[in-house]
Coordinates of C-alpha atoms in Angstrom, one line a residue:
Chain K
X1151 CA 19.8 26.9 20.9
X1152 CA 17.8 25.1 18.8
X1153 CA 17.5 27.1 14.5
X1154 CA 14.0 27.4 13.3
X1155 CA 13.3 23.9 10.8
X1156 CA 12.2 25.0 7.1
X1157 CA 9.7 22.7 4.6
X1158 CA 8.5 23.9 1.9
X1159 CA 4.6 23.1 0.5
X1160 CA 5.4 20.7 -1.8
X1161 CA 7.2 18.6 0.9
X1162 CA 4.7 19.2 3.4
X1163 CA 2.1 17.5 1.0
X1164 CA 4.5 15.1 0.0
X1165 CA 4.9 13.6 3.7
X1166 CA 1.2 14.1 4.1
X1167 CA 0.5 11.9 1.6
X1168 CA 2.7 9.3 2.5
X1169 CA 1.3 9.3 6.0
X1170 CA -2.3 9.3 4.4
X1171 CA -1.2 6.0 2.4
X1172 CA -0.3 4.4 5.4
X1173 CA -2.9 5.6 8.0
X1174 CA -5.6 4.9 5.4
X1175 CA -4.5 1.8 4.1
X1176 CA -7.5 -0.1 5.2
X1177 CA -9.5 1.8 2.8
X1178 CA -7.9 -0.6 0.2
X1179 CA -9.0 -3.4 2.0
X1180 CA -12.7 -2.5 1.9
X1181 CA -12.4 -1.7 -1.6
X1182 CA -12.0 -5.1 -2.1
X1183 CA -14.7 -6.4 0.1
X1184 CA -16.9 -3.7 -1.6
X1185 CA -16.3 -5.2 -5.3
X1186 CA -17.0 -8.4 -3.8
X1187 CA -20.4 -8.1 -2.4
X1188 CA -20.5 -6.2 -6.1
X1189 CA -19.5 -9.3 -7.7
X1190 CA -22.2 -11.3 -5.6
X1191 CA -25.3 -9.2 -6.6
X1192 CA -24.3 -9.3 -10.5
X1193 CA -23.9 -12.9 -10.8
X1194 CA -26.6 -13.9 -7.8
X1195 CA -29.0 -10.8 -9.5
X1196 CA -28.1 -10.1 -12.7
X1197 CA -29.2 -6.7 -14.7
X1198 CA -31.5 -7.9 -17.0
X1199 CA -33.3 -11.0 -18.4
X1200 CA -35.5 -11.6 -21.1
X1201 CA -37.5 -15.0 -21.5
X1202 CA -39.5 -16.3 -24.6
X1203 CA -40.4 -19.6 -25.8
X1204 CA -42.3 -21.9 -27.8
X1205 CA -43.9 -25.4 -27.3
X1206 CA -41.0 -26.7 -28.3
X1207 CA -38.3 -24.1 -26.7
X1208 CA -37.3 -22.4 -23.8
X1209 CA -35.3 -19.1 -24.2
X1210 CA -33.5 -17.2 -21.4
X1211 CA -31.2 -14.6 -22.4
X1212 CA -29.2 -13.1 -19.1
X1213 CA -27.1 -9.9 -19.6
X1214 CA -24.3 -9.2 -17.3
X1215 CA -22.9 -6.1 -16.5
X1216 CA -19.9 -4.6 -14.7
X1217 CA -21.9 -1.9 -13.7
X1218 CA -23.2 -2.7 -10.5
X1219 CA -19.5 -2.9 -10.0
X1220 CA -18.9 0.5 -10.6
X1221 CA -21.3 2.0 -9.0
X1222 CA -20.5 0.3 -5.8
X1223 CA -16.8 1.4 -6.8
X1224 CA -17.7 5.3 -7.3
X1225 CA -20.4 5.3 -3.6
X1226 CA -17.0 3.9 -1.9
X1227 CA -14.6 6.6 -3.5
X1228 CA -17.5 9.2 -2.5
X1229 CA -17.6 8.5 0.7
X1230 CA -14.2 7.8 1.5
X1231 CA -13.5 11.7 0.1
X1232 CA -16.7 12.8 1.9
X1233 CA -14.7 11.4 5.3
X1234 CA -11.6 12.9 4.4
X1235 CA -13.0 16.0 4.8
X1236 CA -14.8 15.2 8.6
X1237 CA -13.6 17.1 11.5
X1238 CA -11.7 13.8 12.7
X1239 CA -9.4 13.8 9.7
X1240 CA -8.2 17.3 9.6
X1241 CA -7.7 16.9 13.3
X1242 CA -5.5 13.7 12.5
X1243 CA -3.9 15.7 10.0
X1244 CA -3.0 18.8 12.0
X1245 CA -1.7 16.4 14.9
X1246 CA 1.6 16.9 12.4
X1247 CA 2.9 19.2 10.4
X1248 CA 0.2 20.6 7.7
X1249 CA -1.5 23.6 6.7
X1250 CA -5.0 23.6 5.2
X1251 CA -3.8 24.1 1.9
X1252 CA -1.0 21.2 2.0
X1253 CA -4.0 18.8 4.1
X1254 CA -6.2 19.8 1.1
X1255 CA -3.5 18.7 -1.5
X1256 CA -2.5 15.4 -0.1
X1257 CA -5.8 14.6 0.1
X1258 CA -6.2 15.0 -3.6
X1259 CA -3.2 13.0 -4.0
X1260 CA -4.9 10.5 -1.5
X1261 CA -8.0 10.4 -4.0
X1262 CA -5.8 10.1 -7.3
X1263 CA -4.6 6.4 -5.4
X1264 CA -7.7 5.5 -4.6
X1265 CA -9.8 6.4 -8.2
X1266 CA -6.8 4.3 -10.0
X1267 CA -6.9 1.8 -7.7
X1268 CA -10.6 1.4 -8.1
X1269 CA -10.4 1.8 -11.7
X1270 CA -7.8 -1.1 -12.7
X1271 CA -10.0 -3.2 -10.0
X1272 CA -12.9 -2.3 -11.8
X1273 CA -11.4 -3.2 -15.1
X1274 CA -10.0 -6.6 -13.9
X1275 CA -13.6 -7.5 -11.7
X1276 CA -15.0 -7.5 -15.4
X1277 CA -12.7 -10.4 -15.9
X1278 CA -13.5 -12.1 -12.5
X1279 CA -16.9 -11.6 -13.9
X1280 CA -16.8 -13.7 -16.8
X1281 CA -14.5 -16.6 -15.4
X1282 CA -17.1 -17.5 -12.9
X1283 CA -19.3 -17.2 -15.1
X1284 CA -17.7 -19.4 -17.2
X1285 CA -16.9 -21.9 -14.4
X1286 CA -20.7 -21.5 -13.0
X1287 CA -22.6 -20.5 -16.4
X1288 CA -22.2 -24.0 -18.1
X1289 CA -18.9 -23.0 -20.1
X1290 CA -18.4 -21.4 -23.1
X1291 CA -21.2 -22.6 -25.4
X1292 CA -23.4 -21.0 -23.6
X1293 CA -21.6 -17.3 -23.4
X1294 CA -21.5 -15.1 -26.4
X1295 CA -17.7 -14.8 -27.9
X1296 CA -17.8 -11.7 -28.6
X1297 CA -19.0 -10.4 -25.5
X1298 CA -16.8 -12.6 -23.6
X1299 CA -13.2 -12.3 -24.5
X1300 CA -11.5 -9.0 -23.7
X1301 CA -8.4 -7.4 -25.7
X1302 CA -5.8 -6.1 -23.0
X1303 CA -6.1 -2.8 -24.4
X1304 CA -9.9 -2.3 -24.0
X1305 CA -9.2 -3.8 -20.9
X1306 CA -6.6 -0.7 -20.6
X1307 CA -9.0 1.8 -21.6
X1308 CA -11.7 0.5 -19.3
X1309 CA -8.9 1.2 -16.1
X1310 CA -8.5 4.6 -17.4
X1311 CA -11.9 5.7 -18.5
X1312 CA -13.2 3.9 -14.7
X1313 CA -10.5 5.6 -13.0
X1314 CA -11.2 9.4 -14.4
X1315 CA -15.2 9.0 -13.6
X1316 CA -14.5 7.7 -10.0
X1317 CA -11.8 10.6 -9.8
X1318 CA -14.8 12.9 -10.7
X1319 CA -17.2 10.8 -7.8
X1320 CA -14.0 11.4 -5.8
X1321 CA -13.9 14.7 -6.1
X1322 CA -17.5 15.5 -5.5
X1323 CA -17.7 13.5 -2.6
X1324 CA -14.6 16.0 -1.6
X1325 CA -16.5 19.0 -2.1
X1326 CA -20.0 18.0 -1.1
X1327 CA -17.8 17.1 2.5
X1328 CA -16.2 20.6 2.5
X1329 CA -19.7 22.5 2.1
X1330 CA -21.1 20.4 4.9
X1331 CA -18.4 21.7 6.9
X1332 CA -19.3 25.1 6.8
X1333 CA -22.2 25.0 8.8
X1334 CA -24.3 22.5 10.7
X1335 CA -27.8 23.0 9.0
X1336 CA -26.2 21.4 5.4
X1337 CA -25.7 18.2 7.0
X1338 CA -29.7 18.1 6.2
X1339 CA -29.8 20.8 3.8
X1340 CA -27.6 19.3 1.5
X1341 CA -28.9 15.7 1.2
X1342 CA -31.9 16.8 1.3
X1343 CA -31.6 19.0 -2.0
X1344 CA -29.9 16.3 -3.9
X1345 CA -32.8 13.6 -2.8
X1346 CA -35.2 16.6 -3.8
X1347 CA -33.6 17.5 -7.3
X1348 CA -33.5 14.1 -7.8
X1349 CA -36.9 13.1 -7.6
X1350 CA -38.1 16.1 -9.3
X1351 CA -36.2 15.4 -11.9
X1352 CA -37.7 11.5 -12.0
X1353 CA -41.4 12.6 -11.6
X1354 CA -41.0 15.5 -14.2
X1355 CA -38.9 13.3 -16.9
X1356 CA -37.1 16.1 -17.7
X1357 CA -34.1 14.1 -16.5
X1358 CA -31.6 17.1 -16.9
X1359 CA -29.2 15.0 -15.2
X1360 CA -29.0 13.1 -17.7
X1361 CA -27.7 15.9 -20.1
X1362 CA -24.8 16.4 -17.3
X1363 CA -24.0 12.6 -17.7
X1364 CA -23.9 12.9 -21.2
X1365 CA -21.8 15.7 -21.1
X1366 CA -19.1 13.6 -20.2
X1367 CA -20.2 10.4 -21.5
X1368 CA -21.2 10.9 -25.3
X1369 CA -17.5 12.6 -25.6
X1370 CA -16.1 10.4 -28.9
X1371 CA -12.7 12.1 -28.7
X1372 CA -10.4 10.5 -25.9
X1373 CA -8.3 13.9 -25.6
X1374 CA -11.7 15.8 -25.0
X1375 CA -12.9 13.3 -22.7
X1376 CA -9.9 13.6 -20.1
X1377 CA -10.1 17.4 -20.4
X1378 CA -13.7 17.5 -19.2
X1379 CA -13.2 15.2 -16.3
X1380 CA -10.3 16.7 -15.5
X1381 CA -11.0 20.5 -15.8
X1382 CA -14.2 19.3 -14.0
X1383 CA -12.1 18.1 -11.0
X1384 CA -10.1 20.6 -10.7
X1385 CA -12.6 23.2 -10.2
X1386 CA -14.7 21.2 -7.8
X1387 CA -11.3 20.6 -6.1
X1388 CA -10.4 24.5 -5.8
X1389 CA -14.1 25.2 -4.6
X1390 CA -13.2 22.9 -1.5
X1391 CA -9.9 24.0 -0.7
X1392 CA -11.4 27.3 -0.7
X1393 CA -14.2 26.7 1.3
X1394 CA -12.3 24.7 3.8
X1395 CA -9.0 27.0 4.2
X1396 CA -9.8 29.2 7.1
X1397 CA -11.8 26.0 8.6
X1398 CA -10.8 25.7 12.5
X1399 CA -9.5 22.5 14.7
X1400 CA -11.5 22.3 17.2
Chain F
X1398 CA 14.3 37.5 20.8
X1399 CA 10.6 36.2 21.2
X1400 CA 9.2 33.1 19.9
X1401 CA 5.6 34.3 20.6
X1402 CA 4.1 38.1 20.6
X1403 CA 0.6 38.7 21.4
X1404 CA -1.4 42.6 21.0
X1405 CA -4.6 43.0 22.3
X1406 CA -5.1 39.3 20.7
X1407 CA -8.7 38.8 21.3
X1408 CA -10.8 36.0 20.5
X1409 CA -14.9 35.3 20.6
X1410 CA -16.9 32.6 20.2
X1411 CA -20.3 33.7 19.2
X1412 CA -21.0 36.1 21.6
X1413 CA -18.8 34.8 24.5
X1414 CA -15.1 36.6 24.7
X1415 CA -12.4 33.6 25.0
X1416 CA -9.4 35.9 24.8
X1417 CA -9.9 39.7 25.9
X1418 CA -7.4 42.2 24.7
X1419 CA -4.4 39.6 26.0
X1420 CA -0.7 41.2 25.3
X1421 CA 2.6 39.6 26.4
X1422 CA 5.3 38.1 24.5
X1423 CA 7.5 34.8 25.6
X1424 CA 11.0 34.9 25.1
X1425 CA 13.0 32.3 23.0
X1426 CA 14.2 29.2 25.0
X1427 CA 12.0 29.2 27.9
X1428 CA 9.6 27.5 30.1
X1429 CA 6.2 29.5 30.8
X1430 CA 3.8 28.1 32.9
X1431 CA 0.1 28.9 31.4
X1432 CA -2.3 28.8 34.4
X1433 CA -5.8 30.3 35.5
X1434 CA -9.0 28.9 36.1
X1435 CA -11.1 26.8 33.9
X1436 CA -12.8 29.1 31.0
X1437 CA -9.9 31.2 31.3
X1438 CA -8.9 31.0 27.8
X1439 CA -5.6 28.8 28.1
X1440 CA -6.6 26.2 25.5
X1441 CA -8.1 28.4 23.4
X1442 CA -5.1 30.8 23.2
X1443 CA -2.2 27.9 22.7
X1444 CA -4.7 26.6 19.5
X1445 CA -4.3 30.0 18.4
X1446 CA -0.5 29.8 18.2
X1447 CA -0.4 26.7 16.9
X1448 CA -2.9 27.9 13.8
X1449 CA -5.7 25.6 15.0
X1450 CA -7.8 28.5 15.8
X1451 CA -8.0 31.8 14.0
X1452 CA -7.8 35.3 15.7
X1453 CA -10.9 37.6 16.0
X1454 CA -8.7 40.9 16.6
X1455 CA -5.1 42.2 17.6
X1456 CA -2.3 40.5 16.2
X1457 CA -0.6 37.4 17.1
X1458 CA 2.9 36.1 16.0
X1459 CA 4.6 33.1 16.6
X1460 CA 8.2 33.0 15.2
X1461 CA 7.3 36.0 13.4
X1462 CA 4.3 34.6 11.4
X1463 CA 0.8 34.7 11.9
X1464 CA 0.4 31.4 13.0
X1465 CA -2.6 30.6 11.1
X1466 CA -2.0 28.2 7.9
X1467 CA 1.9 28.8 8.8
X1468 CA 3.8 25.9 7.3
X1469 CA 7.1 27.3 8.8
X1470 CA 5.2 27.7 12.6
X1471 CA 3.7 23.6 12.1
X1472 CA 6.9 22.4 11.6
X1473 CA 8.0 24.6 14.5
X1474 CA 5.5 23.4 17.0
X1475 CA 4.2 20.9 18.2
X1476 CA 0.8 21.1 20.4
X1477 CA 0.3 17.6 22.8
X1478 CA -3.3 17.8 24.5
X1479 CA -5.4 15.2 25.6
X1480 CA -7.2 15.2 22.2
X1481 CA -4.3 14.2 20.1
X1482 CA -6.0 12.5 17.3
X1483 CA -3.9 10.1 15.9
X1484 CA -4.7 7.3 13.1
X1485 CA -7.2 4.7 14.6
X1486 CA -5.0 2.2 12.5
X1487 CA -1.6 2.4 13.0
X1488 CA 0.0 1.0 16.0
X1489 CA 1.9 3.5 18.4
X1490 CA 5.4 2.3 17.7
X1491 CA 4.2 3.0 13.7
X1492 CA 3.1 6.5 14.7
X1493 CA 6.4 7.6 16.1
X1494 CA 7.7 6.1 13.2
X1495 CA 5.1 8.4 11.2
X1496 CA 5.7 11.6 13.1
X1497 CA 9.5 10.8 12.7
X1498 CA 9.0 11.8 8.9
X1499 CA 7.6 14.9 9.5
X1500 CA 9.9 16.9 12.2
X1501 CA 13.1 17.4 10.7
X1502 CA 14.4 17.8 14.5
X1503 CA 12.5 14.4 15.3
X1504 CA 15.0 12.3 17.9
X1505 CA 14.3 9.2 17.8
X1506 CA 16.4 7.3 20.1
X1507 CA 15.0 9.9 23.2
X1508 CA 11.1 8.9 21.5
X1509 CA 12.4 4.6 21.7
X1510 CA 14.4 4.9 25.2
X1511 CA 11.3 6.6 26.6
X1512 CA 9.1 4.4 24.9
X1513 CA 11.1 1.6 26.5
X1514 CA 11.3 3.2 29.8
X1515 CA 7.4 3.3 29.9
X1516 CA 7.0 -0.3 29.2
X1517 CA 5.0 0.5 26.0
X1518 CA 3.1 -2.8 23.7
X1519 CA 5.1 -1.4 20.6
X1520 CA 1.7 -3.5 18.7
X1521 CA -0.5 -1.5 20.5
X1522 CA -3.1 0.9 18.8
X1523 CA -3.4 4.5 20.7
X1524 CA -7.3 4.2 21.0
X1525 CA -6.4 0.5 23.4
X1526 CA -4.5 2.7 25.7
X1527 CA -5.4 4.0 29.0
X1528 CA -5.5 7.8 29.6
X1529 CA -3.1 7.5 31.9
X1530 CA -0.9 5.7 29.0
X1531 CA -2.1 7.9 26.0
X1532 CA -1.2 11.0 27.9
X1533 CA 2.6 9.4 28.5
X1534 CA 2.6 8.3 24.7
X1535 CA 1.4 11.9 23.3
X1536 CA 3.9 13.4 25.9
X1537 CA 7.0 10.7 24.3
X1538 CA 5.5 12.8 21.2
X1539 CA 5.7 16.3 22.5
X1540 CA 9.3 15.8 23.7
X1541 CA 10.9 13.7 20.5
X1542 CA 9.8 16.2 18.1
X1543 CA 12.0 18.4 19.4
X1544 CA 10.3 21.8 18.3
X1545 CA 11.8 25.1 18.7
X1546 CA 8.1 25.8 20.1
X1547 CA 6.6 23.1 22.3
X1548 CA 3.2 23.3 23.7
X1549 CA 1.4 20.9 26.2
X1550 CA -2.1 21.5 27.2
X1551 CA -2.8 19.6 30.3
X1552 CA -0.7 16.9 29.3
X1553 CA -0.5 15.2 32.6
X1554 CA -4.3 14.1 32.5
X1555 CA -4.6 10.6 34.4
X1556 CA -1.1 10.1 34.6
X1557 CA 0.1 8.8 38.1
X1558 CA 1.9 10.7 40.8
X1559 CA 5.2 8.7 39.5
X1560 CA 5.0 9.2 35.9
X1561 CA 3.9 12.7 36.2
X1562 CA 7.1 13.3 38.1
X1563 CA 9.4 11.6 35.5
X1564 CA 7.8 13.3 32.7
X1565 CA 8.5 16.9 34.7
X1566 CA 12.1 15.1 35.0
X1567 CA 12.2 14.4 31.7
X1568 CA 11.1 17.6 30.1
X1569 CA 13.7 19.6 32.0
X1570 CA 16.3 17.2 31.2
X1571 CA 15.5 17.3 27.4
X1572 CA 15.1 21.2 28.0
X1573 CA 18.7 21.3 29.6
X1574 CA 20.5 19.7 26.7
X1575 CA 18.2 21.3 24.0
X1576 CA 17.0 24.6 24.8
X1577 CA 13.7 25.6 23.4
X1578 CA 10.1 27.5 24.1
X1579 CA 7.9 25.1 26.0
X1580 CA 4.3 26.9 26.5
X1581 CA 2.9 24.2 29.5
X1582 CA -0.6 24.5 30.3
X1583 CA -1.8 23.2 34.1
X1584 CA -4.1 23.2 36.9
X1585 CA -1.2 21.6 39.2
X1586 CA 1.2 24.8 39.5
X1587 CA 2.5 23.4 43.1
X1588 CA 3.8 20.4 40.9
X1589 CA 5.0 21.9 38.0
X1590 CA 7.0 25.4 39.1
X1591 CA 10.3 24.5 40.2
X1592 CA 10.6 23.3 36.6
X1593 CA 9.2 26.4 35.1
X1594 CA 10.6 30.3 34.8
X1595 CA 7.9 32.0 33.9
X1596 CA 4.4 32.0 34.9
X1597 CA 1.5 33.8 32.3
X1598 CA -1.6 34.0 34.8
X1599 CA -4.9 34.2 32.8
X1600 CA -8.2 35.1 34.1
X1601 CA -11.4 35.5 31.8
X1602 CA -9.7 36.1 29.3
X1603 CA -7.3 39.1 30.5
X1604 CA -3.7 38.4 31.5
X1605 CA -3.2 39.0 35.2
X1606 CA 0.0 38.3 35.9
X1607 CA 3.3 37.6 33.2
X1608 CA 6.1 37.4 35.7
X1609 CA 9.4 35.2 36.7
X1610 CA 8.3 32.2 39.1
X1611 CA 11.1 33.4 41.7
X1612 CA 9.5 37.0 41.8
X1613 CA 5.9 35.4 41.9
X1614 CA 7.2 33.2 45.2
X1615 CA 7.7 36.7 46.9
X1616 CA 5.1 38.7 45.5
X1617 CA 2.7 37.9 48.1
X1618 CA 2.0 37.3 51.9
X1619 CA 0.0 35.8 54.2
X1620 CA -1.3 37.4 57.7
X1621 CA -3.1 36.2 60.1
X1622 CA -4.1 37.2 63.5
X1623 CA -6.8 39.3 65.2
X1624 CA -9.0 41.2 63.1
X1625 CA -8.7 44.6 64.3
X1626 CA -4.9 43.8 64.4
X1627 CA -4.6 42.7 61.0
X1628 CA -6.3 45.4 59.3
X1629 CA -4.1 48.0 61.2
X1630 CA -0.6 45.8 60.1
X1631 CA -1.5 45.5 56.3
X1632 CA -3.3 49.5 56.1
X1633 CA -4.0 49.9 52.3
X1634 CA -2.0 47.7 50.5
X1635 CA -2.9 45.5 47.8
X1636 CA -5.2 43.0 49.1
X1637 CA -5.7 39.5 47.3
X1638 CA -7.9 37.8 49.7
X1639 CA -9.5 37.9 53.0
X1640 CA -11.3 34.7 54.9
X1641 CA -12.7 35.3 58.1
X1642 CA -11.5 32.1 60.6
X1643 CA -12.8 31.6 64.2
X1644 CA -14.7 34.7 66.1
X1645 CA -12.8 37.6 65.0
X1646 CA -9.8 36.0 63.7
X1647 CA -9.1 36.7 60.2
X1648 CA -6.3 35.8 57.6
X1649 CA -5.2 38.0 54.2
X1650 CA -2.9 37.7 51.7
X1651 CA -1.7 41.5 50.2
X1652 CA 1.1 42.7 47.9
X1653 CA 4.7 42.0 49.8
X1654 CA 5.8 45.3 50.2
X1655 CA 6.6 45.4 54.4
X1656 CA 10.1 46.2 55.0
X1657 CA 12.0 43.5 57.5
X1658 CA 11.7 45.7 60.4
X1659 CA 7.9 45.3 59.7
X1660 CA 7.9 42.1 59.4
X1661 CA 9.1 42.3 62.8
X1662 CA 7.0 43.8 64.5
X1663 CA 4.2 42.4 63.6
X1664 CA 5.6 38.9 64.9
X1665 CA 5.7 41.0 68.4
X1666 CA 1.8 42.4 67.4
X1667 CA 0.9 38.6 68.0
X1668 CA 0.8 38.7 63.8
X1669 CA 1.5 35.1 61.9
X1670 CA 3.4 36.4 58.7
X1671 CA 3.8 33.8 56.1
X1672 CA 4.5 34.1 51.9
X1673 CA 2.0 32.6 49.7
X1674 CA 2.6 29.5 47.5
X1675 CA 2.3 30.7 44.1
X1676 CA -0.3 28.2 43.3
X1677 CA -2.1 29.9 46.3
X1678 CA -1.7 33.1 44.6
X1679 CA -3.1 32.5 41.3
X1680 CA -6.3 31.3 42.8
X1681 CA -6.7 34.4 44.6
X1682 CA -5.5 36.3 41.5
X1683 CA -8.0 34.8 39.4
X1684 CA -10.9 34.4 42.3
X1685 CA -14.3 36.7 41.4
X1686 CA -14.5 37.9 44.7
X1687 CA -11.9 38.6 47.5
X1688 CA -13.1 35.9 49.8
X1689 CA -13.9 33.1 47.6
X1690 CA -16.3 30.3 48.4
X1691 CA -17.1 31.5 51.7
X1692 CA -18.9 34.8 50.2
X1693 CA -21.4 32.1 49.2
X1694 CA -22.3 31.0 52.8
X1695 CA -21.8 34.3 54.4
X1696 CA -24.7 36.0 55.5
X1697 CA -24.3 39.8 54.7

């Protein structure tokens, strides 16, 4: 005679996790490779340059950004959420023991990992950055101080402030995945309307995405800042666990 | 006790009905055959109890919870198919190791002695495997985890004659010395029923049968003989089937109800009495018409 087994949520989406770290571990891998290729179009490319001269001299100023590296950084935590919430994933996850709700949770756990692990990468591929520069850029003389040395605290901040906006890319990713779900047609609705908004907004330079960025971004207070991102993600978060609990496994 | 109750569960998809009205319950510590034709609603009524699928109507409980988003029925259950999705990166000896951490019953010197005994690559990834070897890996699953409910849908899909019959072995040796609901799902009953005790028959939907395999083995025989004959020895009982053999020879199977003097005297009527496998039965059970794929080439 064999008594019932008990597990309560919280265990359920604590083993889920766990499992996730492992099963999903090569999603660490191609972060890397994705800050690499990063790497490569911001020292091959460069974001901007400006060129003047005289008969006598020849000015170039190159500026250098991490910010090719973040936005490759945010597109892979997007899409990696996005996946998480494919047919094939719950189906992995329901192969053990889960509900939707507990699936859903580890999940978010999963995307906590990944938006800190991309943010501290983020903040240490600025400093990659500047070393090869350095090494391929003809030394120091030629790089501004100012610009060049970091203090470990801003390099701090940057981890956290990169890992709370990819959390928020994270968690869009997650719901924009979830609404796809619910029926067939959005997986061309749904691009489509973000494509569309998007170029109406560019032809009409109204650019009221840019308020929505700026909601977040011209925040001076620290404490305000994380609120917003993270009331922000938790609501996007709710919407997909709602939409996805009474989803089916095939 | 029951480990599963079904009422006038019934499930559609779209406008097609998967599941029609089905009641029955399974007693705890069991093993029920599920058989019936294809599209008769096995698959989609085990996904059901292991919260995969949702109900449309009735009521459905499995350990008394609705199985849908039951965290106490998951970690209860386990559900082997031939779809198992498993991670694409971990290697099979790393997903017992996985699915070790979730069943709290999980044995895991049965899941490496079998593993063993199978001759598994312990480095090998579950998408490298054969059918054959990813049903006998999903099956070293289904039995390790040990759950007071344990379901396999067609498990045996391109396993060979020899594994097949170690993994029926196997499962009613595991079932001896830990006693437990298996739910088993297949189109090989002949195979499969001296390890079962129940059989739930199935048909569009509708249950047709829920009975113990030893009545089942009885509940039916076979006659054959001269038509005329025939149809005078069986008079108006229950008649399964009828195929028509030779110029006016035909053979029936009806509802075993002759007493042994009957059965008798039909042997002196020049009568051939036989019983009717139970596999045999459930195809005529389940059959749309009484005299199966000959009603397609017969000309009236």
């Amino acid at each position: 005679m064999m008594s019932l087994a008990r597990i309560s949520l919280g265990g359920a989406v604590k083993q889920q996790y766990l499992f996730k770290l492992r099963a999903y571990a090569n999603l660490f891998v191609s972060l890397v490779a994705v800050q690499i290729i990063a790497l490569l179009f911001t020292t091959g490319g460069m974001v901007g340059m400006s060129g003047m001269g005289s008969e006598y001299l020849d000015l170039e100023i190159r500026f250098y950004s991490g910010a090719i590296l973040f936005v490759f950084t945010a597109l892979w935590i997007a899409v990696n959420a996005f996946v998480l919430t494919l047919p094939l994933s719950r189906h992995v996850d329901f192969s053990f023991v889960t509900n939707r709700l507990s699936s859903n949770l580890a999940n978010f756990g999963f995307l906590v990992t990944a938006a800190v692990a991309g943010g501290v990468t983020v903040s240490l591929g600025s400093l990659l950055l500047r070393n090869v520069l350095y090494y391929t850029g003809g030394g120091s003389s030629l790089i501004i101080g100012a610009n060049f040395l970091v203090r470990p605290d801003e390099l701090l901040t940057g981890a956290a402030v990169g890992s709370l906006y990819l959390l928020l890319f994270g968690a869009a990713g997650y719901l924009a995945g979830a609404l796809i779900q619910l029926h067939r047609s959005l997986y061309v609705l749904l691009p489509a309307l973000v494509l569309g908004v998007l170029f109406y907004e560019a032809a009409h330079e109204q650019l009221r995405l840019l308020q929505v960025i700026n909601f977040y971004r011209l925040e001076a207070l620290p404490i305000l800042f994380i609120l917003k991102i993270v009331s922000s993600v938790l609501l996007l978060w709710s919407g997909a666990a709602l939409l996805s609990n009474r989803t089916e496994i095939g | 006790m029951n480990a599963v109750e079904c009422r006038e569960l019934t499930r559609y998809f779209g406008r097609t009905v998967a599941l029609n009205d089905l009641s029955f319950a399974i007693k705890k510590n069991t093993i029920t055959g599920l058989v019936g034709p294809n599209g008769a609603g096995k698959t989609t009524l085990l996904k059901i109890l292991c919260g995969h699928l949702r109900k449309t109507a009735g009521d459905v409980r499995v350990f008394s919870d609705d199985p849908f988003n039951s965290l106490k029925v998951s970690v209860n259950t386990v559900f082997i198919d031939d779809h198992l999705a498993l991670p694409a990166t971990l290697t099979i000896f790393d997903t017992l190791e996985a699915a070790r951490l979730f069943y709290p019953n999980w044995d895991h010197r049965l899941a490496l002695r079998l593993f063993e005994y199978f001759s598994f690559e312990p480095r090998k990834l579950h998408k490298d495997l054969s059918k054959g070897q990813k049903s006998t890996f999903n099956m070293i699953l289904g039995l390790s985890a040990r759950c007071a409910l344990t379901i396999f849908d067609e498990p045996t899909v391109g396993m060979d004659t020899a594994v097949r019959r170690d993994f029926y072995r196997a499962l009613l040796q595991d079932y001896l010395h830990h006693p437990r609901t298996i739910i088993f799902s297949s189109h090989l009953l002949g195979e499969i029923e001296d390890i079962l005790e129940e059989i739930l028959l199935l048909g569009e939907g509708r249950k047709c049968l829920h009975l113990p395999v030893a009545e089942l083995r009885g509940y039916a025989v076979g006659v054959r003989g001269p038509a005329e004959t025939v149809e005078h020895f069986i008079a108006d009982r229950d008649l399964f089937r009828r195929e028509r053999f030779g110029r006016d020879k035909i053979f029936v199977a009806v509802r075993n109800s002759f007493s042994g003097e009957a059965l008798q005297e039909a042997g002196a009527m020049g009568l051939e009495v036989f019983p009717i496998p139970a596999e045999d039965l459930c195809v005529y059970l389940t059959a749309r018409t009484k005299g199966g794929i000959d009603d397609v080439f017969s000309e009236d």
